[in-house]
C-alpha cells in the first residue's frame, strides 16, 4: 500500500509540470493580454502602456515568462502577480481556495448521501413507481441550469421572508470572531449552494449506482449466496459493497465537475470562492491568476483520485496494489 502511495505521489510531480505547460499555453492562446483593454483608453498613452508592459514582464518572450513563473514557484513559492487586483496571486488563492474546497467536498457528500440510497432503491425495485419517480426527480435537477435553480431558490426564500440569501454570512457576522451563532448563521446560508450545485450531478450518480446494483444483483455469485442459505439482508449487503466499487473509482473524477459548477453559482449567490475571481481573471487576461487556479484544481483532482484509489483498495480486498 505504502509503495503504491509513494509511486502515485512521484507521478504527480511530472504530471503537474506537464499541466503547468498546458495551462500556460492555453492562456497564451488568448488574443491580447491584460494591457490590451487600455489601448482604446484616451487617458493612457502608448508610452504608459509600454512602461506597464515592461513592469509586468509582458514584453518578454513567452518561454522566458514561463520559466520565470515556474522557477519562482519552485524556489520561492511565488505564483506570480495579479495584474487586475494588484496583489500576489498566492494571497488571493489562499483567501478563496479554502471555501472553494469546503463547498466542493460538502457538495459531493450531499450528492453521495442521496444518490447511493436512491440508486439502491431503484435497482431493488426496478420499473416501479418509485424507480420512475426518482429517475424523473433526478433528471429534472439535471436539466435545470444551475444559475436558474439558484434564482428560483432566492425567489422562494424572499417570498417566505428569509434573509439568508446570498453570501455565507449575514452582515452582522462578517468579520466577527467564530461563535455558535456565527456557525449557525453559516449553516443557514450554506445549504443553498450545496443543493443547487449538488442536484446537477445527482441524477448521473444515481443512474450509475442503479446500473451497478442491477449488474451485481443479477450476477451468478449472488445466486450462489442465496443457494448457500444466506438471508436476504446479508446478500444485499454483499451486493451493495460490490456495487460501490465503481462509484468510489469515479469519486475523484467528479471533483472537477463540482468545481466548475460552483463558478457561476458563486457569482449568482455572491459566495466568496474562487469562481468570481477566476471569471474576472479570464475576462481581464489576468494570466498568472488563471494559471495558478487551474494548477490548484489539477493538484486537488490528482490528490482526490489518489484517495479514491486507496478507498477502493480498502473497500475491496481483492484489489492488490503491488
Short mmCIF file of C-alpha atoms in Angstrom, two decimals:
data_model
loop_
_atom_site.label_atom_id
_atom_site.label_comp_id
_atom_site.label_asym_id
_atom_site.label_seq_id
_atom_site.Cartn_x
_atom_site.Cartn_y
_atom_site.Cartn_z
CA UNK A 1 0.00 0.00 0.00
CA UNK A 2 2.71 2.47 1.00
CA UNK A 3 4.78 1.73 -2.09
CA UNK A 4 1.71 2.45 -4.23
CA UNK A 5 1.15 5.79 -2.47
CA UNK A 6 4.79 6.78 -2.92
CA UNK A 7 4.70 5.89 -6.62
CA UNK A 8 1.50 7.87 -7.14
CA UNK A 9 2.94 10.91 -5.35
CA UNK A 10 6.07 10.72 -7.51
CA UNK A 11 3.89 10.52 -10.64
CA UNK A 12 2.07 13.69 -9.57
CA UNK A 13 5.29 15.73 -9.87
CA UNK A 14 5.87 15.29 -13.65
CA UNK A 15 2.12 15.44 -14.22
CA UNK A 16 1.96 18.87 -12.59
CA UNK A 17 4.89 20.01 -14.73
CA UNK A 18 3.06 18.93 -17.89
CA UNK A 19 -0.16 20.57 -16.67
CA UNK A 20 1.70 23.83 -16.00
CA UNK A 21 2.91 23.87 -19.61
CA UNK A 22 -0.62 23.23 -20.89
CA UNK A 23 -2.10 25.94 -18.66
CA UNK A 24 0.48 28.46 -19.83
CA UNK A 25 -0.01 27.52 -23.48
CA UNK A 26 -3.80 27.80 -23.24
CA UNK A 27 -3.68 31.23 -21.60
CA UNK A 28 -1.18 32.36 -24.25
CA UNK A 29 -3.68 31.43 -26.97
CA UNK A 30 -6.00 34.19 -25.77
CA UNK A 31 -5.79 37.20 -28.11
CA UNK A 32 -4.06 40.15 -26.49
CA UNK A 33 -3.04 40.44 -22.86
CA UNK A 34 -4.02 42.34 -19.72
CA UNK A 35 -2.96 45.70 -21.17
CA UNK A 36 -4.97 45.27 -24.38
CA UNK A 37 -8.05 46.68 -22.64
CA UNK A 38 -6.22 50.01 -22.15
CA UNK A 39 -5.36 50.54 -25.82
CA UNK A 40 -8.61 52.42 -26.51
CA UNK A 41 -8.43 54.45 -23.32
CA UNK A 42 -7.55 58.07 -24.24
CA UNK A 43 -6.34 58.73 -20.68
CA UNK A 44 -3.46 56.25 -21.04
CA UNK A 45 -0.79 56.92 -23.63
CA UNK A 46 1.09 54.33 -25.63
CA UNK A 47 4.25 55.14 -23.67
CA UNK A 48 2.50 54.43 -20.37
CA UNK A 49 1.22 51.10 -21.73
CA UNK A 50 4.74 50.14 -22.77
CA UNK A 51 6.06 51.05 -19.32
CA UNK A 52 3.36 48.89 -17.72
CA UNK A 53 4.16 46.07 -20.15
CA UNK A 54 7.80 46.21 -19.08
CA UNK A 55 6.82 46.41 -15.39
CA UNK A 56 4.68 43.29 -15.60
CA UNK A 57 7.20 41.45 -17.76
CA UNK A 58 4.77 41.14 -20.66
CA UNK A 59 7.42 42.34 -23.12
CA UNK A 60 9.47 39.18 -22.60
CA UNK A 61 9.14 36.09 -24.84
CA UNK A 62 6.55 33.50 -23.79
CA UNK A 63 9.09 30.77 -22.94
CA UNK A 64 11.06 33.18 -20.75
CA UNK A 65 7.94 34.24 -18.85
CA UNK A 66 7.01 30.58 -18.32
CA UNK A 67 10.38 29.62 -16.87
CA UNK A 68 10.37 32.71 -14.66
CA UNK A 69 6.89 31.77 -13.37
CA UNK A 70 7.63 28.09 -12.73
CA UNK A 71 11.06 28.92 -11.31
CA UNK A 72 9.60 31.37 -8.78
CA UNK A 73 7.03 28.74 -7.75
CA UNK A 74 9.70 26.09 -7.11
CA UNK A 75 12.27 28.36 -5.43
CA UNK A 76 10.18 31.00 -3.66
CA UNK A 77 6.61 29.70 -3.60
CA UNK A 78 5.70 32.80 -5.62
CA UNK A 79 2.80 32.15 -8.00
CA UNK A 80 3.06 35.49 -9.74
CA UNK A 81 1.30 38.83 -9.53
CA UNK A 82 -2.34 39.56 -10.24
CA UNK A 83 -2.50 42.46 -12.69
CA UNK A 84 -6.16 43.23 -12.04
CA UNK A 85 -6.12 43.02 -8.23
CA UNK A 86 -2.52 44.28 -7.86
CA UNK A 87 -1.76 41.65 -5.26
CA UNK A 88 0.28 38.43 -5.16
CA UNK A 89 -1.65 35.54 -6.68
CA UNK A 90 -0.81 33.28 -3.73
CA UNK A 91 -2.61 35.60 -1.30
CA UNK A 92 -5.73 35.71 -3.48
CA UNK A 93 -5.75 31.93 -3.90
CA UNK A 94 -5.39 31.15 -0.21
CA UNK A 95 -8.13 33.62 0.72
CA UNK A 96 -10.67 31.91 -1.54
CA UNK A 97 -9.49 28.36 -2.08
CA UNK A 98 -10.47 27.23 1.44
CA UNK A 99 -14.17 27.97 0.93
CA UNK A 100 -13.98 26.58 -2.61
CA UNK A 101 -12.68 23.22 -1.40
CA UNK A 102 -15.08 23.08 1.57
CA UNK A 103 -18.15 23.77 -0.59
CA UNK A 104 -16.98 21.29 -3.25
CA UNK A 105 -16.41 18.50 -0.71
CA UNK A 106 -19.70 19.15 1.09
CA UNK A 107 -21.48 19.14 -2.27
CA UNK A 108 -20.00 15.73 -3.11
CA UNK A 109 -21.06 14.39 0.31
CA UNK A 110 -24.58 15.74 -0.29
CA UNK A 111 -24.69 14.05 -3.71
CA UNK A 112 -23.50 10.70 -2.37
CA UNK A 113 -25.83 10.70 0.64
CA UNK A 114 -28.79 10.98 -1.75
CA UNK A 115 -27.51 9.23 -4.90
CA UNK A 116 -26.38 5.96 -3.29
CA UNK A 117 -29.62 5.07 -1.45
CA UNK A 118 -31.72 6.33 -4.37
CA UNK A 119 -29.76 4.15 -6.79
CA UNK A 120 -30.03 1.12 -4.48
CA UNK A 121 -33.78 1.60 -4.07
CA UNK A 122 -34.28 1.96 -7.84
CA UNK A 123 -32.25 -1.20 -8.51
CA UNK A 124 -34.10 -3.26 -5.92
CA UNK A 125 -37.47 -2.01 -7.24
CA UNK A 126 -36.84 -1.74 -11.00
CA UNK A 127 -39.54 -0.24 -13.21
CA UNK A 128 -41.72 0.52 -10.21
CA UNK A 129 -43.44 3.82 -9.47
CA UNK A 130 -40.69 4.67 -7.00
CA UNK A 131 -37.99 3.91 -9.58
CA UNK A 132 -39.61 6.12 -12.21
CA UNK A 133 -40.30 8.88 -9.67
CA UNK A 134 -36.69 9.04 -8.50
CA UNK A 135 -35.44 8.98 -12.08
CA UNK A 136 -37.72 11.83 -13.11
CA UNK A 137 -36.77 13.83 -10.00
CA UNK A 138 -33.09 13.35 -10.68
CA UNK A 139 -33.28 14.32 -14.32
CA UNK A 140 -35.36 17.40 -13.52
CA UNK A 141 -32.48 18.57 -11.34
CA UNK A 142 -30.03 17.72 -14.12
CA UNK A 143 -31.97 19.55 -16.83
CA UNK A 144 -32.46 22.84 -14.94
CA UNK A 145 -29.43 25.16 -15.28
CA UNK A 146 -27.64 25.80 -12.00
CA UNK A 147 -27.93 29.58 -12.17
CA UNK A 148 -31.68 29.38 -12.89
CA UNK A 149 -32.18 26.97 -9.99
CA UNK A 150 -30.28 29.38 -7.75
CA UNK A 151 -32.56 32.22 -8.82
CA UNK A 152 -35.64 30.08 -8.10
CA UNK A 153 -34.35 29.32 -4.59
CA UNK A 154 -33.62 33.01 -4.00
CA UNK A 155 -37.14 33.99 -5.08
CA UNK A 156 -38.62 31.28 -2.86
CA UNK A 157 -36.59 32.43 0.16
CA UNK A 158 -37.63 36.04 -0.42
CA UNK A 159 -41.30 35.04 -0.61
CA UNK A 160 -41.15 33.25 2.74
CA UNK A 161 -39.42 36.25 4.31
CA UNK A 162 -36.00 34.71 4.81
CA UNK A 163 -32.92 36.95 4.89
CA UNK A 164 -30.38 34.12 4.47
CA UNK A 165 -29.89 34.84 0.77
CA UNK A 166 -26.51 35.22 -0.87
CA UNK A 167 -23.08 35.13 0.70
CA UNK A 168 -22.06 32.83 3.50
CA UNK A 169 -22.80 35.11 6.46
CA UNK A 170 -25.30 37.74 7.48
CA UNK A 171 -23.90 41.30 7.61
CA UNK A 172 -23.53 41.28 11.41
CA UNK A 173 -21.31 38.18 11.30
CA UNK A 174 -18.95 39.27 8.51
CA UNK A 175 -15.54 39.75 10.10
CA UNK A 176 -16.84 38.70 13.52
CA UNK A 177 -14.98 36.04 15.54
CA UNK A 178 -16.26 32.48 15.35
CA UNK A 179 -19.09 31.58 17.71
CA UNK A 180 -22.01 29.17 17.77
CA UNK A 181 -24.29 31.93 16.44
CA UNK A 182 -21.92 32.59 13.52
CA UNK A 183 -21.65 28.86 12.77
CA UNK A 184 -25.45 28.52 12.81
CA UNK A 185 -25.73 31.52 10.50
CA UNK A 186 -23.22 29.84 8.15
CA UNK A 187 -25.37 26.71 8.00
CA UNK A 188 -28.38 28.86 7.15
CA UNK A 189 -26.54 30.23 4.11
CA UNK A 190 -24.55 27.16 3.12
CA UNK A 191 -27.39 24.80 2.25
CA UNK A 192 -28.43 26.72 -0.87
CA UNK A 193 -25.17 26.40 -2.88
CA UNK A 194 -24.86 22.75 -1.79
CA UNK A 195 -28.33 21.89 -3.05
CA UNK A 196 -28.07 23.95 -6.24
CA UNK A 197 -24.69 22.52 -7.29
CA UNK A 198 -25.42 19.03 -5.93
CA UNK A 199 -28.64 18.49 -7.85
CA UNK A 200 -26.77 18.85 -11.14
CA UNK A 201 -24.72 15.68 -10.67
CA UNK A 202 -27.21 13.77 -8.55
CA UNK A 203 -29.03 12.11 -11.47
CA UNK A 204 -25.83 10.85 -13.07
CA UNK A 205 -24.51 9.32 -9.85
CA UNK A 206 -27.89 7.76 -9.08
CA UNK A 207 -28.05 6.13 -12.52
CA UNK A 208 -24.50 4.77 -12.15
CA UNK A 209 -25.35 3.29 -8.75
CA UNK A 210 -28.57 1.81 -10.11
CA UNK A 211 -26.78 0.21 -13.06
CA UNK A 212 -24.01 -1.18 -10.83
CA UNK A 213 -26.52 -2.60 -8.40
CA UNK A 214 -28.56 -4.25 -11.15
CA UNK A 215 -25.41 -5.88 -12.58
CA UNK A 216 -24.34 -7.19 -9.18
CA UNK A 217 -27.80 -8.45 -8.17
CA UNK A 218 -28.07 -10.41 -11.40
CA UNK A 219 -24.57 -11.92 -11.18
CA UNK A 220 -24.01 -15.67 -10.54
CA UNK A 221 -22.26 -15.23 -7.20
CA UNK A 222 -25.34 -13.53 -5.73
CA UNK A 223 -27.38 -16.55 -6.82
CA UNK A 224 -24.75 -18.78 -5.19
CA UNK A 225 -25.00 -16.82 -1.93
CA UNK A 226 -28.75 -17.35 -1.87
CA UNK A 227 -28.26 -21.04 -2.70
CA UNK A 228 -25.97 -21.39 0.33
CA UNK A 229 -28.81 -20.24 2.55
CA UNK A 230 -27.72 -16.68 3.37
CA UNK A 231 -30.54 -14.41 4.38
CA UNK A 232 -31.61 -11.64 2.03
CA UNK A 233 -30.19 -8.90 4.25
CA UNK A 234 -26.70 -10.41 4.13
CA UNK A 235 -26.95 -10.95 0.36
CA UNK A 236 -27.91 -7.33 -0.18
CA UNK A 237 -25.03 -6.16 2.00
CA UNK A 238 -22.57 -8.07 -0.20
CA UNK A 239 -24.25 -6.74 -3.33
CA UNK A 240 -24.11 -3.12 -2.16
CA UNK A 241 -20.45 -3.45 -1.18
CA UNK A 242 -19.51 -4.67 -4.65
CA UNK A 243 -21.75 -2.16 -6.41
CA UNK A 244 -19.97 0.69 -4.61
CA UNK A 245 -16.59 -0.13 -6.19
CA UNK A 246 -17.16 1.75 -9.47
CA UNK A 247 -18.71 4.64 -7.56
CA UNK A 248 -15.57 5.05 -5.46
CA UNK A 249 -13.36 4.92 -8.54
CA UNK A 250 -15.20 7.85 -10.17
CA UNK A 251 -15.36 9.95 -6.99
CA UNK A 252 -12.07 11.68 -7.75
CA UNK A 253 -13.16 12.47 -11.30
CA UNK A 254 -16.32 14.15 -10.00
CA UNK A 255 -14.37 16.86 -8.17
CA UNK A 256 -13.56 18.98 -11.27
CA UNK A 257 -17.24 18.91 -12.27
CA UNK A 258 -18.21 20.24 -8.85
CA UNK A 259 -15.55 22.96 -9.06
CA UNK A 260 -16.78 24.08 -12.47
CA UNK A 261 -20.36 24.05 -11.22
CA UNK A 262 -19.54 26.43 -8.39
CA UNK A 263 -18.15 29.16 -10.66
CA UNK A 264 -21.46 30.56 -11.96
CA UNK A 265 -23.29 29.75 -8.71
CA UNK A 266 -20.72 31.69 -6.71
CA UNK A 267 -21.33 34.74 -8.88
CA UNK A 268 -25.13 34.47 -8.60
CA UNK A 269 -25.17 33.81 -4.85
CA UNK A 270 -22.21 36.09 -4.04
CA UNK A 271 -20.17 33.31 -2.43
CA UNK A 272 -16.51 34.10 -1.60
CA UNK A 273 -14.99 31.22 -3.58
CA UNK A 274 -12.52 31.21 -6.45
CA UNK A 275 -15.33 31.22 -9.01
CA UNK A 276 -15.83 35.02 -9.31
CA UNK A 277 -12.05 35.58 -9.21
CA UNK A 278 -11.50 33.04 -11.97
CA UNK A 279 -14.24 34.53 -14.14
CA UNK A 280 -12.88 38.05 -13.64
CA UNK A 281 -9.34 36.86 -14.35
CA UNK A 282 -10.44 35.28 -17.63
CA UNK A 283 -12.14 38.49 -18.76
CA UNK A 284 -9.16 40.65 -17.78
CA UNK A 285 -6.46 38.31 -19.16
CA UNK A 286 -5.05 38.07 -15.64
CA UNK A 287 -2.72 35.30 -16.74
CA UNK A 288 -0.99 34.25 -13.55
CA UNK A 289 -4.21 34.10 -11.55
CA UNK A 290 -5.86 31.92 -14.21
CA UNK A 291 -2.88 29.56 -14.46
CA UNK A 292 -2.50 29.19 -10.71
CA UNK A 293 -6.19 28.45 -10.23
CA UNK A 294 -6.07 25.76 -12.94
CA UNK A 295 -2.93 24.30 -11.36
CA UNK A 296 -4.57 24.07 -7.96
CA UNK A 297 -7.64 22.39 -9.42
CA UNK A 298 -5.41 19.86 -11.18
CA UNK A 299 -3.45 19.18 -7.99
CA UNK A 300 -6.59 18.73 -5.89
CA UNK A 301 -8.05 16.43 -8.55
CA UNK A 302 -4.97 14.21 -8.55
CA UNK A 303 -4.98 14.05 -4.75
CA UNK A 304 -8.69 13.18 -4.81
CA UNK A 305 -8.02 10.36 -7.30
CA UNK A 306 -5.26 9.06 -5.04
CA UNK A 307 -7.62 8.94 -2.06
CA UNK A 308 -10.29 7.30 -4.23
CA UNK A 309 -7.85 4.53 -5.20
CA UNK A 310 -6.88 3.99 -1.57
CA UNK A 311 -10.54 3.84 -0.52
CA UNK A 312 -11.23 1.37 -3.32
CA UNK A 313 -8.44 -0.90 -2.11
CA UNK A 314 -9.78 -0.76 1.45
CA UNK A 315 -13.32 -1.48 0.26
CA UNK A 316 -12.36 -4.43 -1.97
CA UNK A 317 -9.62 -6.70 -0.55
CA UNK A 318 -9.31 -8.43 -3.93
CA UNK A 319 -7.50 -5.39 -5.28
CA UNK A 320 -3.76 -5.59 -4.76
CA UNK A 321 -1.50 -2.60 -5.25
CA UNK A 322 1.92 -4.11 -5.87
#
